[in-house]
Backbone as JSON Lines, residues from 0, in Angstrom:
{"i":0,"aa":"M","n":[-9.21,-8.96,11.55],"ca":[-8.19,-8.01,12.59],"c":[-7.3,-7.42,11.9]}
{"i":1,"aa":"L","n":[-7.1,-6.14,12.01],"ca":[-5.97,-5.39,11.52],"c":[-5.21,-4.55,12.58]}
{"i":2,"aa":"I","n":[-3.97,-4.79,12.77],"ca":[-3.47,-4.15,14.02],"c":[-2.16,-3.64,13.29]}
{"i":3,"aa":"V","n":[-2.18,-2.23,13.59],"ca":[-0.99,-1.4,13.07],"c":[0.07,-0.71,14.15]}
{"i":4,"aa":"S","n":[1.26,-0.74,13.59],"ca":[2.25,-0.33,14.68],"c":[1.96,1.01,15.33]}
{"i":5,"aa":"H","n":[2.14,1.29,16.57],"ca":[2.66,2.91,16.92],"c":[3.37,3.7,16.32]}
{"i":6,"aa":"N","n":[4.41,3.24,15.52],"ca":[5.47,3.78,14.75],"c":[4.84,4.61,13.73]}
{"i":7,"aa":"L","n":[3.73,4.25,13.25],"ca":[3.03,5.13,12.19],"c":[2.66,6.41,12.41]}
{"i":8,"aa":"V","n":[2.27,6.67,13.7],"ca":[2.17,7.83,14.11],"c":[3.15,9.01,14.15]}
{"i":9,"aa":"N","n":[4.45,8.38,14.16],"ca":[5.77,9.09,13.8],"c":[5.9,9.79,12.65]}
{"i":10,"aa":"H","n":[4.82,8.98,11.69],"ca":[5.12,9.52,10.22],"c":[3.87,10.07,9.76]}
{"i":11,"aa":"D","n":[3.03,10.42,10.67],"ca":[1.65,11.2,10.39],"c":[0.76,10.25,9.55]}
{"i":12,"aa":"F","n":[0.92,9.0,9.55],"ca":[0.13,8.19,9.05],"c":[-1.39,8.11,9.66]}
{"i":13,"aa":"P","n":[-2.53,8.31,9.1],"ca":[-3.93,8.03,9.87],"c":[-4.12,6.52,10.11]}
{"i":14,"aa":"I","n":[-4.58,6.44,11.4],"ca":[-4.99,4.99,11.94],"c":[-6.25,4.72,11.41]}
{"i":15,"aa":"P","n":[-6.3,3.8,10.62],"ca":[-7.65,3.09,10.13],"c":[-8.78,2.96,11.02]}
{"i":16,"aa":"K","n":[-9.9,3.4,10.72],"ca":[-11.09,3.38,11.88],"c":[-11.14,2.19,12.46]}
{"i":17,"aa":"D","n":[-11.15,0.96,12.05],"ca":[-11.35,-0.38,12.71],"c":[-10.07,-0.96,13.18]}
{"i":18,"aa":"A","n":[-8.89,-0.44,13.06],"ca":[-7.68,-0.96,13.41],"c":[-7.39,-0.9,14.69]}
{"i":19,"aa":"I","n":[-6.64,-1.9,15.19],"ca":[-6.25,-2.04,16.79],"c":[-4.78,-1.36,16.64]}
{"i":20,"aa":"F","n":[-4.59,-0.63,17.62],"ca":[-3.18,0.27,17.95],"c":[-2.05,-0.67,18.61]}
{"i":21,"aa":"R","n":[-1.29,-1.0,17.8],"ca":[-0.16,-2.18,18.63],"c":[1.02,-1.04,18.91]}
{"i":22,"aa":"I","n":[1.33,-1.3,20.31],"ca":[2.63,-0.89,21.13],"c":[3.57,-1.86,21.19]}
{"i":23,"aa":"N","n":[4.73,-1.83,20.83],"ca":[5.59,-2.92,20.81],"c":[6.63,-2.2,22.02]}
{"i":24,"aa":"L","n":[6.42,-3.01,22.94],"ca":[7.5,-2.33,24.25],"c":[8.84,-2.5,24.03]}
{"i":25,"aa":"A","n":[9.23,-3.15,23.03],"ca":[10.82,-3.23,22.39],"c":[11.38,-1.75,22.01]}
{"i":26,"aa":"W","n":[10.28,-1.1,21.59],"ca":[10.52,0.37,20.86],"c":[10.19,1.38,21.95]}
{"i":27,"aa":"I","n":[9.71,1.18,23.2],"ca":[9.51,1.91,24.02],"c":[10.67,2.15,25.15]}
{"i":28,"aa":"S","n":[11.25,3.3,25.25],"ca":[12.37,3.37,26.06],"c":[12.54,3.68,27.55]}
{"i":29,"aa":"N","n":[11.08,3.85,28.02],"ca":[10.69,3.94,29.39],"c":[9.34,3.81,29.67]}
{"i":30,"aa":"L","n":[8.88,3.52,30.87],"ca":[7.38,3.41,31.07],"c":[6.75,4.86,30.74]}
{"i":31,"aa":"E","n":[7.4,5.91,31.42],"ca":[6.73,7.29,31.02],"c":[6.2,7.46,29.58]}
{"i":32,"aa":"I","n":[6.89,7.12,28.56],"ca":[6.51,7.25,27.39],"c":[5.59,6.13,27.03]}
{"i":33,"aa":"L","n":[5.31,5.05,27.55],"ca":[4.33,4.19,27.36],"c":[3.03,4.87,27.73]}
{"i":34,"aa":"K","n":[2.94,5.31,29.13],"ca":[1.59,6.18,29.61],"c":[1.49,7.23,28.73]}
{"i":35,"aa":"E","n":[2.39,8.12,28.15],"ca":[1.91,9.1,27.45],"c":[1.34,8.69,26.28]}
{"i":36,"aa":"I","n":[1.76,7.58,25.29],"ca":[1.13,6.78,24.21],"c":[-0.44,6.5,24.73]}
{"i":37,"aa":"L","n":[-0.63,5.5,25.67],"ca":[-1.5,5.21,25.98],"c":[-2.66,6.25,26.31]}
{"i":38,"aa":"E","n":[-2.0,7.2,27.0],"ca":[-3.02,8.37,27.31],"c":[-3.5,9.19,25.9]}
{"i":39,"aa":"K","n":[-2.46,9.21,25.1],"ca":[-3.01,9.81,23.59],"c":[-3.64,9.14,23.08]}
{"i":40,"aa":"H","n":[-3.91,7.69,22.98],"ca":[-4.49,6.75,22.53],"c":[-5.68,6.26,23.32]}
{"i":41,"aa":"K","n":[-6.27,6.82,24.24],"ca":[-7.12,6.43,25.24],"c":[-8.58,5.86,24.43]}
{"i":42,"aa":"N","n":[-8.61,6.42,23.47],"ca":[-10.04,6.06,22.65],"c":[-9.75,4.77,21.83]}
{"i":43,"aa":"D","n":[-8.56,4.4,21.66],"ca":[-8.22,3.16,20.82],"c":[-7.92,1.87,21.75]}
{"i":44,"aa":"D","n":[-8.44,0.8,20.8],"ca":[-8.32,-0.63,21.54],"c":[-6.63,-0.73,21.23]}
{"i":45,"aa":"I","n":[-6.07,-1.22,22.46],"ca":[-4.79,-1.38,22.33],"c":[-4.14,-2.77,22.14]}
{"i":46,"aa":"F","n":[-3.2,-3.25,21.72],"ca":[-2.61,-4.46,21.4],"c":[-0.96,-4.19,22.06]}
{"i":47,"aa":"L","n":[-0.94,-4.49,23.19],"ca":[0.54,-4.11,23.94],"c":[1.27,-5.57,23.76]}
{"i":48,"aa":"D","n":[2.55,-5.32,23.18],"ca":[3.45,-6.25,22.5],"c":[4.57,-6.37,23.64]}
{"i":49,"aa":"L","n":[4.62,-7.58,24.46],"ca":[5.77,-7.45,25.54],"c":[6.73,-8.53,24.9]}
{"i":50,"aa":"P","n":[7.97,-7.88,24.78],"ca":[8.97,-8.87,24.34],"c":[9.79,-9.48,25.41]}
{"i":51,"aa":"K","n":[9.69,-10.71,25.3],"ca":[10.47,-11.73,26.42],"c":[11.35,-12.42,25.7]}
{"i":52,"aa":"N","n":[12.46,-12.59,26.33],"ca":[13.67,-13.12,25.8],"c":[14.07,-12.79,24.25]}
{"i":53,"aa":"R","n":[13.65,-11.58,24.19],"ca":[14.26,-10.97,22.73],"c":[15.89,-10.79,22.7]}
{"i":54,"aa":"T","n":[16.54,-11.0,21.56],"ca":[17.81,-10.89,21.51],"c":[18.12,-9.7,20.49]}
{"i":55,"aa":"K","n":[17.31,-9.59,19.45],"ca":[17.67,-8.47,18.57],"c":[17.41,-7.1,19.05]}
{"i":56,"aa":"P","n":[18.03,-6.2,18.44],"ca":[17.51,-4.59,18.76],"c":[16.33,-4.21,18.35]}
{"i":57,"aa":"P","n":[15.7,-3.31,18.58],"ca":[15.62,-2.79,20.24],"c":[15.26,-3.64,21.16]}
{"i":58,"aa":"N","n":[15.64,-3.53,22.32],"ca":[15.66,-4.44,23.21],"c":[15.39,-3.99,24.7]}
{"i":59,"aa":"N","n":[14.3,-3.24,24.75],"ca":[13.84,-2.54,26.04],"c":[13.33,-3.9,26.8]}
{"i":60,"aa":"R","n":[13.27,-3.85,28.18],"ca":[12.72,-4.83,28.68],"c":[12.11,-4.41,30.04]}
{"i":61,"aa":"Y","n":[10.74,-5.17,30.33],"ca":[9.98,-4.62,31.36],"c":[9.48,-5.9,31.99]}
{"i":62,"aa":"S","n":[9.44,-5.89,33.29],"ca":[8.71,-7.13,34.04],"c":[7.33,-6.79,33.98]}
{"i":63,"aa":"M","n":[6.62,-7.89,34.48],"ca":[4.99,-7.84,34.3],"c":[4.82,-6.97,35.79]}
{"i":64,"aa":"K","n":[5.6,-7.2,36.73],"ca":[5.27,-6.28,38.06],"c":[5.29,-4.93,37.59]}
{"i":65,"aa":"E","n":[6.43,-4.37,36.98],"ca":[6.28,-3.06,36.37],"c":[4.93,-2.66,35.56]}
{"i":66,"aa":"L","n":[4.73,-3.49,34.66],"ca":[3.49,-3.08,33.87],"c":[2.22,-3.29,34.47]}
{"i":67,"aa":"E","n":[1.99,-4.21,35.45],"ca":[0.81,-4.26,36.0],"c":[-0.04,-3.23,36.39]}
{"i":68,"aa":"P","n":[0.68,-2.18,37.19],"ca":[-0.43,-1.17,37.3],"c":[-0.72,-0.57,36.11]}
{"i":69,"aa":"I","n":[0.25,-0.21,35.21],"ca":[-0.21,0.16,34.08],"c":[-1.19,-0.2,32.98]}
{"i":70,"aa":"I","n":[-1.24,-1.68,33.19],"ca":[-2.06,-2.75,32.32],"c":[-3.42,-2.22,33.17]}
{"i":71,"aa":"K","n":[-3.55,-2.31,34.26],"ca":[-4.77,-2.27,34.95],"c":[-5.56,-0.93,35.1]}
{"i":72,"aa":"S","n":[-4.63,0.1,34.93],"ca":[-5.42,1.39,35.04],"c":[-5.66,1.65,33.47]}
{"i":73,"aa":"H","n":[-5.4,0.99,32.47],"ca":[-5.72,1.33,30.95],"c":[-6.64,0.38,30.42]}
{"i":74,"aa":"T","n":[-8.11,0.39,30.46],"ca":[-8.99,-0.43,30.23],"c":[-8.97,-0.45,28.93]}
{"i":75,"aa":"N","n":[-8.44,0.26,28.01],"ca":[-8.38,0.07,26.64],"c":[-7.13,-1.06,25.96]}
{"i":76,"aa":"I","n":[-6.51,-1.04,26.84],"ca":[-5.62,-2.44,26.35],"c":[-6.42,-3.58,26.5]}
{"i":77,"aa":"K","n":[-6.57,-4.23,25.14],"ca":[-7.34,-5.12,24.87],"c":[-6.65,-6.68,24.94]}
{"i":78,"aa":"Y","n":[-5.46,-6.36,24.39],"ca":[-4.73,-7.56,23.9],"c":[-3.28,-7.46,24.45]}
{"i":79,"aa":"L","n":[-2.48,-8.85,24.89],"ca":[-1.2,-8.69,25.66],"c":[-0.5,-9.8,24.88]}
{"i":80,"aa":"A","n":[0.53,-9.49,23.84],"ca":[1.07,-10.43,23.01],"c":[2.45,-10.76,23.93]}
{"i":81,"aa":"I","n":[2.7,-11.95,24.03],"ca":[3.92,-12.24,24.75],"c":[4.82,-13.13,23.82]}
{"i":82,"aa":"S","n":[6.09,-12.43,23.59],"ca":[7.13,-13.07,22.98],"c":[7.6,-14.35,23.12]}
{"i":83,"aa":"N","n":[8.03,-14.97,22.08],"ca":[8.94,-16.13,22.37],"c":[8.1,-17.34,23.23]}
{"i":84,"aa":"V","n":[7.1,-17.86,22.86],"ca":[6.32,-18.58,23.57],"c":[6.22,-20.08,23.01]}
{"i":85,"aa":"N","n":[7.2,-20.91,23.83],"ca":[7.48,-22.29,23.37],"c":[6.48,-23.17,24.0]}
{"i":86,"aa":"S","n":[5.96,-22.95,25.07],"ca":[5.15,-24.02,26.04],"c":[4.09,-22.99,26.86]}
{"i":87,"aa":"S","n":[3.21,-23.81,27.39],"ca":[2.36,-23.27,28.09],"c":[2.75,-22.51,29.49]}
{"i":88,"aa":"G","n":[4.24,-23.2,29.84],"ca":[4.89,-22.7,30.95],"c":[5.26,-21.29,30.9]}
{"i":89,"aa":"D","n":[5.4,-21.06,29.57],"ca":[5.86,-19.44,29.34],"c":[4.84,-18.42,29.66]}
{"i":90,"aa":"L","n":[3.59,-19.02,29.68],"ca":[2.36,-18.21,29.93],"c":[1.96,-18.16,31.32]}
{"i":91,"aa":"S","n":[2.18,-19.21,31.93],"ca":[1.8,-19.41,33.46],"c":[2.13,-18.73,34.38]}
{"i":92,"aa":"T","n":[3.5,-18.32,34.22],"ca":[4.29,-17.23,35.37],"c":[3.81,-15.92,34.9]}
{"i":93,"aa":"L","n":[3.13,-15.52,33.93],"ca":[2.47,-13.95,33.56],"c":[1.17,-13.96,33.92]}
{"i":94,"aa":"Q","n":[0.24,-15.16,33.84],"ca":[-0.89,-14.9,34.03],"c":[-1.46,-14.16,35.32]}
{"i":95,"aa":"E","n":[-0.88,-14.4,36.25],"ca":[-1.42,-13.71,37.73],"c":[-1.25,-12.1,37.56]}
{"i":96,"aa":"Y","n":[-0.66,-11.58,36.64],"ca":[-0.58,-10.1,36.44],"c":[-1.49,-9.47,35.68]}
{"i":97,"aa":"I","n":[-2.1,-10.38,34.45],"ca":[-3.24,-9.96,33.7],"c":[-4.67,-10.14,33.98]}
{"i":98,"aa":"P","n":[-5.16,-9.01,34.02],"ca":[-6.62,-9.03,34.2],"c":[-7.3,-9.72,33.1]}
{"i":99,"aa":"D","n":[-8.56,-10.48,33.45],"ca":[-9.28,-11.26,33.06],"c":[-9.79,-10.53,31.66]}
{"i":100,"aa":"N","n":[-10.05,-9.24,31.49],"ca":[-10.63,-8.76,30.11],"c":[-9.46,-8.58,29.18]}
{"i":101,"aa":"I","n":[-8.38,-8.83,29.49],"ca":[-7.32,-8.92,28.4],"c":[-6.93,-10.17,27.88]}
{"i":102,"aa":"I","n":[-6.93,-10.25,26.55],"ca":[-6.65,-11.38,25.77],"c":[-5.14,-11.66,25.5]}
{"i":103,"aa":"I","n":[-4.61,-12.51,26.2],"ca":[-3.25,-13.23,25.87],"c":[-2.93,-13.74,24.7]}
{"i":104,"aa":"V","n":[-2.15,-13.09,23.93],"ca":[-1.79,-13.61,22.28],"c":[-0.04,-14.19,22.52]}
{"i":105,"aa":"P","n":[0.04,-15.33,22.6],"ca":[1.17,-15.97,22.53],"c":[1.85,-15.68,21.07]}
{"i":106,"aa":"K","n":[3.13,-15.19,21.02],"ca":[3.79,-15.31,19.94],"c":[4.71,-16.41,19.59]}
{"i":107,"aa":"I","n":[4.39,-17.17,18.46],"ca":[5.09,-18.2,18.0],"c":[6.42,-17.98,17.32]}
{"i":108,"aa":"E","n":[7.62,-18.09,17.45],"ca":[8.93,-17.8,16.86],"c":[9.87,-18.79,16.97]}
{"i":109,"aa":"S","n":[9.16,-20.22,17.07],"ca":[10.6,-20.98,17.01],"c":[9.78,-22.45,16.63]}
{"i":110,"aa":"P","n":[10.37,-23.52,16.18],"ca":[9.85,-24.84,15.87],"c":[9.16,-25.29,16.88]}
{"i":111,"aa":"K","n":[9.8,-25.25,18.16],"ca":[9.25,-25.61,19.54],"c":[7.85,-25.01,19.68]}
{"i":112,"aa":"G","n":[7.73,-23.97,19.39],"ca":[6.69,-23.13,19.71],"c":[5.32,-23.67,18.75]}
{"i":113,"aa":"V","n":[5.83,-23.91,17.61],"ca":[4.88,-24.81,16.45],"c":[4.59,-26.16,16.97]}
{"i":114,"aa":"E","n":[5.41,-26.74,17.52],"ca":[5.46,-28.33,17.72],"c":[4.32,-28.24,18.96]}
{"i":115,"aa":"N","n":[4.53,-27.22,20.15],"ca":[3.59,-27.36,21.48],"c":[2.43,-26.63,21.19]}
{"i":116,"aa":"I","n":[1.81,-26.19,20.0],"ca":[0.59,-25.3,20.02],"c":[-0.57,-25.73,20.53]}
{"i":117,"aa":"N","n":[-0.79,-26.95,20.46],"ca":[-1.94,-27.63,20.84],"c":[-1.88,-27.23,22.6]}
{"i":118,"aa":"E","n":[-0.64,-27.6,23.26],"ca":[-0.53,-27.06,24.59],"c":[-0.72,-25.81,25.08]}
{"i":119,"aa":"I","n":[-0.07,-25.05,24.01],"ca":[-0.26,-23.56,24.33],"c":[-1.57,-23.12,24.4]}
{"i":120,"aa":"T","n":[-2.14,-23.35,23.2],"ca":[-3.76,-22.72,23.15],"c":[-4.64,-23.27,24.16]}
{"i":121,"aa":"K","n":[-4.45,-24.33,24.66],"ca":[-5.08,-24.98,25.69],"c":[-5.26,-23.91,26.86]}
{"i":122,"aa":"T","n":[-4.19,-23.16,27.27],"ca":[-4.05,-22.36,28.23],"c":[-4.72,-21.03,28.02]}
{"i":123,"aa":"L","n":[-5.34,-20.76,26.83],"ca":[-5.97,-19.4,26.37],"c":[-7.45,-19.39,26.99]}
{"i":124,"aa":"G","n":[-8.1,-18.3,26.89],"ca":[-9.21,-17.97,27.07],"c":[-10.18,-18.4,25.83]}
{"i":125,"aa":"S","n":[-11.3,-17.93,25.98],"ca":[-12.42,-18.31,24.89],"c":[-12.04,-17.69,23.58]}
{"i":126,"aa":"E","n":[-11.36,-16.59,23.49],"ca":[-11.03,-15.92,22.28],"c":[-9.43,-16.25,22.17]}
{"i":127,"aa":"K","n":[-9.31,-17.35,21.31],"ca":[-7.95,-17.68,21.13],"c":[-7.29,-17.06,19.77]}
{"i":128,"aa":"I","n":[-5.94,-16.41,20.13],"ca":[-5.51,-15.52,18.92],"c":[-4.03,-16.02,19.06]}
{"i":129,"aa":"I","n":[-2.98,-16.41,18.28],"ca":[-1.79,-16.54,18.14],"c":[-0.99,-15.53,17.32]}
{"i":130,"aa":"M","n":[-0.03,-15.27,17.35],"ca":[0.86,-14.46,16.43],"c":[2.18,-15.19,16.06]}
{"i":131,"aa":"L","n":[2.2,-15.1,14.71],"ca":[3.27,-15.84,14.02],"c":[4.62,-14.72,13.53]}
{"i":132,"aa":"D","n":[5.47,-14.85,14.1],"ca":[6.8,-14.37,13.62],"c":[7.43,-14.82,12.56]}
{"i":133,"aa":"H","n":[7.36,-14.7,11.29],"ca":[8.07,-15.49,10.46],"c":[9.47,-15.37,10.33]}
{"i":134,"aa":"D","n":[10.11,-14.25,10.57],"ca":[11.37,-13.78,10.55],"c":[11.92,-14.67,11.58]}
{"i":135,"aa":"D","n":[11.6,-14.61,12.97],"ca":[12.15,-15.07,14.14],"c":[11.98,-16.67,13.88]}
{"i":136,"aa":"L","n":[10.74,-17.03,13.59],"ca":[10.85,-18.52,13.19],"c":[12.03,-19.1,12.23]}
{"i":137,"aa":"Y","n":[12.06,-18.61,11.31],"ca":[13.39,-18.86,10.29],"c":[14.85,-18.85,10.95]}
{"i":138,"aa":"S","n":[14.92,-17.55,11.82],"ca":[16.23,-17.44,12.58],"c":[16.34,-18.29,13.29]}
{"i":139,"aa":"S","n":[15.59,-18.81,14.1],"ca":[15.33,-19.72,15.2],"c":[15.8,-21.15,14.45]}
{"i":140,"aa":"M","n":[15.25,-21.72,13.38],"ca":[15.47,-22.71,12.68],"c":[17.05,-22.53,12.45]}
{"i":141,"aa":"L","n":[17.42,-21.53,11.92],"ca":[18.95,-21.39,11.73],"c":[19.93,-21.65,12.59]}
{"i":142,"aa":"K","n":[19.69,-21.35,13.86],"ca":[20.39,-21.16,15.18],"c":[20.28,-22.79,15.4]}
{"i":143,"aa":"S","n":[19.37,-23.32,15.31],"ca":[19.21,-24.91,15.73],"c":[19.71,-25.95,14.55]}
{"i":144,"aa":"N","n":[20.25,-25.31,13.39],"ca":[20.73,-26.13,12.21],"c":[19.22,-26.89,11.76]}
{"i":145,"aa":"D","n":[18.1,-26.5,11.72],"ca":[17.16,-27.25,11.41],"c":[16.99,-27.02,9.79]}
{"i":146,"aa":"N","n":[16.65,-27.86,8.91],"ca":[16.83,-27.43,7.64],"c":[15.95,-26.54,7.28]}
{"i":147,"aa":"P","n":[16.57,-25.61,6.49],"ca":[15.84,-24.39,5.92],"c":[14.18,-24.69,5.41]}
{"i":148,"aa":"E","n":[14.49,-25.95,4.48],"ca":[13.17,-26.52,3.87],"c":[11.93,-26.92,4.74]}
{"i":149,"aa":"N","n":[12.09,-26.99,6.09],"ca":[11.3,-27.13,6.89],"c":[10.52,-25.9,7.3]}
{"i":150,"aa":"F","n":[10.73,-24.71,6.83],"ca":[10.12,-23.32,7.3],"c":[8.74,-23.43,6.88]}
{"i":151,"aa":"Q","n":[8.46,-23.94,5.48],"ca":[7.01,-23.91,4.87],"c":[6.13,-25.1,5.69]}
{"i":152,"aa":"V","n":[6.98,-26.05,6.06],"ca":[6.38,-26.98,6.97],"c":[5.61,-26.62,8.24]}
{"i":153,"aa":"Y","n":[6.52,-26.05,8.9],"ca":[6.25,-25.12,10.28],"c":[5.12,-24.24,10.02]}
{"i":154,"aa":"I","n":[5.13,-23.6,8.96],"ca":[4.05,-22.54,8.81],"c":[2.63,-23.52,8.41]}
{"i":155,"aa":"K","n":[3.03,-24.18,7.54],"ca":[1.39,-25.0,7.14],"c":[1.0,-25.88,8.53]}
{"i":156,"aa":"K","n":[1.97,-26.32,9.09],"ca":[1.19,-26.95,10.39],"c":[0.66,-25.93,11.41]}
{"i":157,"aa":"L","n":[1.18,-24.68,11.5],"ca":[0.5,-23.85,12.25],"c":[-0.92,-23.14,11.64]}
{"i":158,"aa":"V","n":[-0.84,-23.05,10.53],"ca":[-1.94,-22.58,9.66],"c":[-3.01,-23.66,9.81]}
{"i":159,"aa":"D","n":[-2.68,-24.91,9.39],"ca":[-3.76,-25.89,9.61],"c":[-4.21,-26.19,10.93]}
{"i":160,"aa":"F","n":[-3.6,-26.0,11.87],"ca":[-4.0,-26.22,13.4],"c":[-4.82,-25.12,13.62]}
{"i":161,"aa":"C","n":[-4.66,-23.93,13.26],"ca":[-5.37,-22.52,13.51],"c":[-6.72,-22.69,12.98]}
{"i":162,"aa":"N","n":[-6.6,-23.27,11.62],"ca":[-7.97,-23.31,10.57],"c":[-8.77,-24.29,11.38]}
{"i":163,"aa":"N","n":[-8.15,-25.53,11.73],"ca":[-8.96,-26.74,12.22],"c":[-9.62,-26.38,13.57]}
{"i":164,"aa":"N","n":[-8.88,-25.52,14.36],"ca":[-9.41,-25.27,15.66],"c":[-10.04,-23.87,16.17]}
{"i":165,"aa":"N","n":[-10.35,-23.16,15.04],"ca":[-11.11,-21.91,15.14],"c":[-10.12,-20.94,15.99]}
{"i":166,"aa":"I","n":[-8.89,-20.77,15.48],"ca":[-8.12,-19.81,16.39],"c":[-7.36,-18.99,15.31]}
{"i":167,"aa":"T","n":[-7.38,-17.67,15.66],"ca":[-7.14,-16.66,14.95],"c":[-5.53,-16.69,14.74]}
{"i":168,"aa":"L","n":[-5.0,-16.57,13.69],"ca":[-3.57,-16.58,13.31],"c":[-3.05,-15.01,12.87]}
{"i":169,"aa":"L","n":[-2.56,-14.54,13.51],"ca":[-2.01,-13.14,13.2],"c":[-0.77,-13.41,12.48]}
{"i":170,"aa":"R","n":[-0.47,-12.57,11.15],"ca":[0.81,-12.85,10.57],"c":[1.24,-11.73,9.85]}
{"i":171,"aa":"T","n":[2.32,-11.26,9.91],"ca":[2.94,-9.92,9.34],"c":[2.88,-9.82,7.84]}
{"i":172,"aa":"I","n":[2.25,-8.6,7.55],"ca":[1.8,-8.43,6.22],"c":[2.6,-7.18,5.86]}
{"i":173,"aa":"G","n":[3.79,-7.36,5.48],"ca":[4.58,-6.38,4.91],"c":[5.34,-5.47,6.17]}
{"i":174,"aa":"V","n":[6.09,-4.53,5.69],"ca":[6.66,-3.89,6.75],"c":[6.71,-2.35,6.04]}
{"i":175,"aa":"M","n":[7.52,-1.33,7.01],"ca":[7.64,0.09,6.52],"c":[9.11,0.37,6.6]}
{"i":176,"aa":"F","n":[9.66,1.11,5.37],"ca":[10.81,1.42,5.22],"c":[10.88,3.14,5.19]}
{"i":177,"aa":"G","n":[11.87,3.67,5.71],"ca":[11.79,5.2,5.57],"c":[13.19,5.47,5.95]}
{"i":178,"aa":"D","n":[13.59,7.0,5.39],"ca":[14.96,7.32,5.67],"c":[14.79,8.41,6.68]}
{"i":179,"aa":"T","n":[13.89,8.63,7.62],"ca":[13.66,9.61,8.43],"c":[14.15,9.28,9.92]}
{"i":180,"aa":"E","n":[14.16,7.94,10.07],"ca":[14.51,7.37,11.62],"c":[15.97,7.91,11.96]}
{"i":181,"aa":"K","n":[15.97,8.49,13.0],"ca":[17.15,9.1,13.53],"c":[17.39,8.8,15.15]}
{"i":182,"aa":"R","n":[16.6,7.54,15.74],"ca":[16.94,7.19,16.86],"c":[17.84,6.17,16.89]}
{"i":183,"aa":"V","n":[19.3,6.15,16.73],"ca":[20.18,5.27,16.7],"c":[20.21,4.82,18.16]}
{"i":184,"aa":"S","n":[19.94,5.24,19.04],"ca":[20.26,4.71,20.34],"c":[19.01,3.86,20.92]}
{"i":185,"aa":"E","n":[17.81,3.62,20.01],"ca":[17.01,2.81,19.96],"c":[17.41,1.39,19.85]}
{"i":186,"aa":"Y","n":[18.37,1.34,18.87],"ca":[18.94,0.0,18.39],"c":[20.12,-0.28,19.05]}
{"i":187,"aa":"V","n":[21.02,0.38,19.64],"ca":[22.13,-0.1,20.29],"c":[22.31,0.85,21.42]}
{"i":188,"aa":"K","n":[22.69,0.01,22.68],"ca":[22.56,0.59,23.9],"c":[24.05,0.43,24.51]}
């Protein structure tokens, strides 16, 4: 499974044929822009990424009540990632808004999320996918004064759990840097 950022199209990168187009709502400054992107990519499978409890910029926030009609009217949205999932309870309040055809993808970004991975994945449907944010996991560890040496322990625990339970684990593979970004307001409000 290859998921590519919607930011690539701002730089005229072609989207690989079998890639899934990821729209990170943290980077979407209003829902009209989201609708425009979805319309432009109506023939692509969409991986919508909802930042919940995000503290780093950019930090646009949308409720599931706001997103529900958009999600229901765009059947090409196949996946919905939810940030900062630490327990199954973090997903239960959102599930009433999400149609059955959408695969919920919890994003694991803390040691607590890693420790509760069995409970979290039990709430998922038949296709089980989770996402690991390495950077946020490490930041969460530092904030809670966890020993940095445990970073590899948490990752190994998550990888082993996914391998042993036939769960797809999505991990970041590199990032893109450039000198053309001009949207300062997307970072600081």
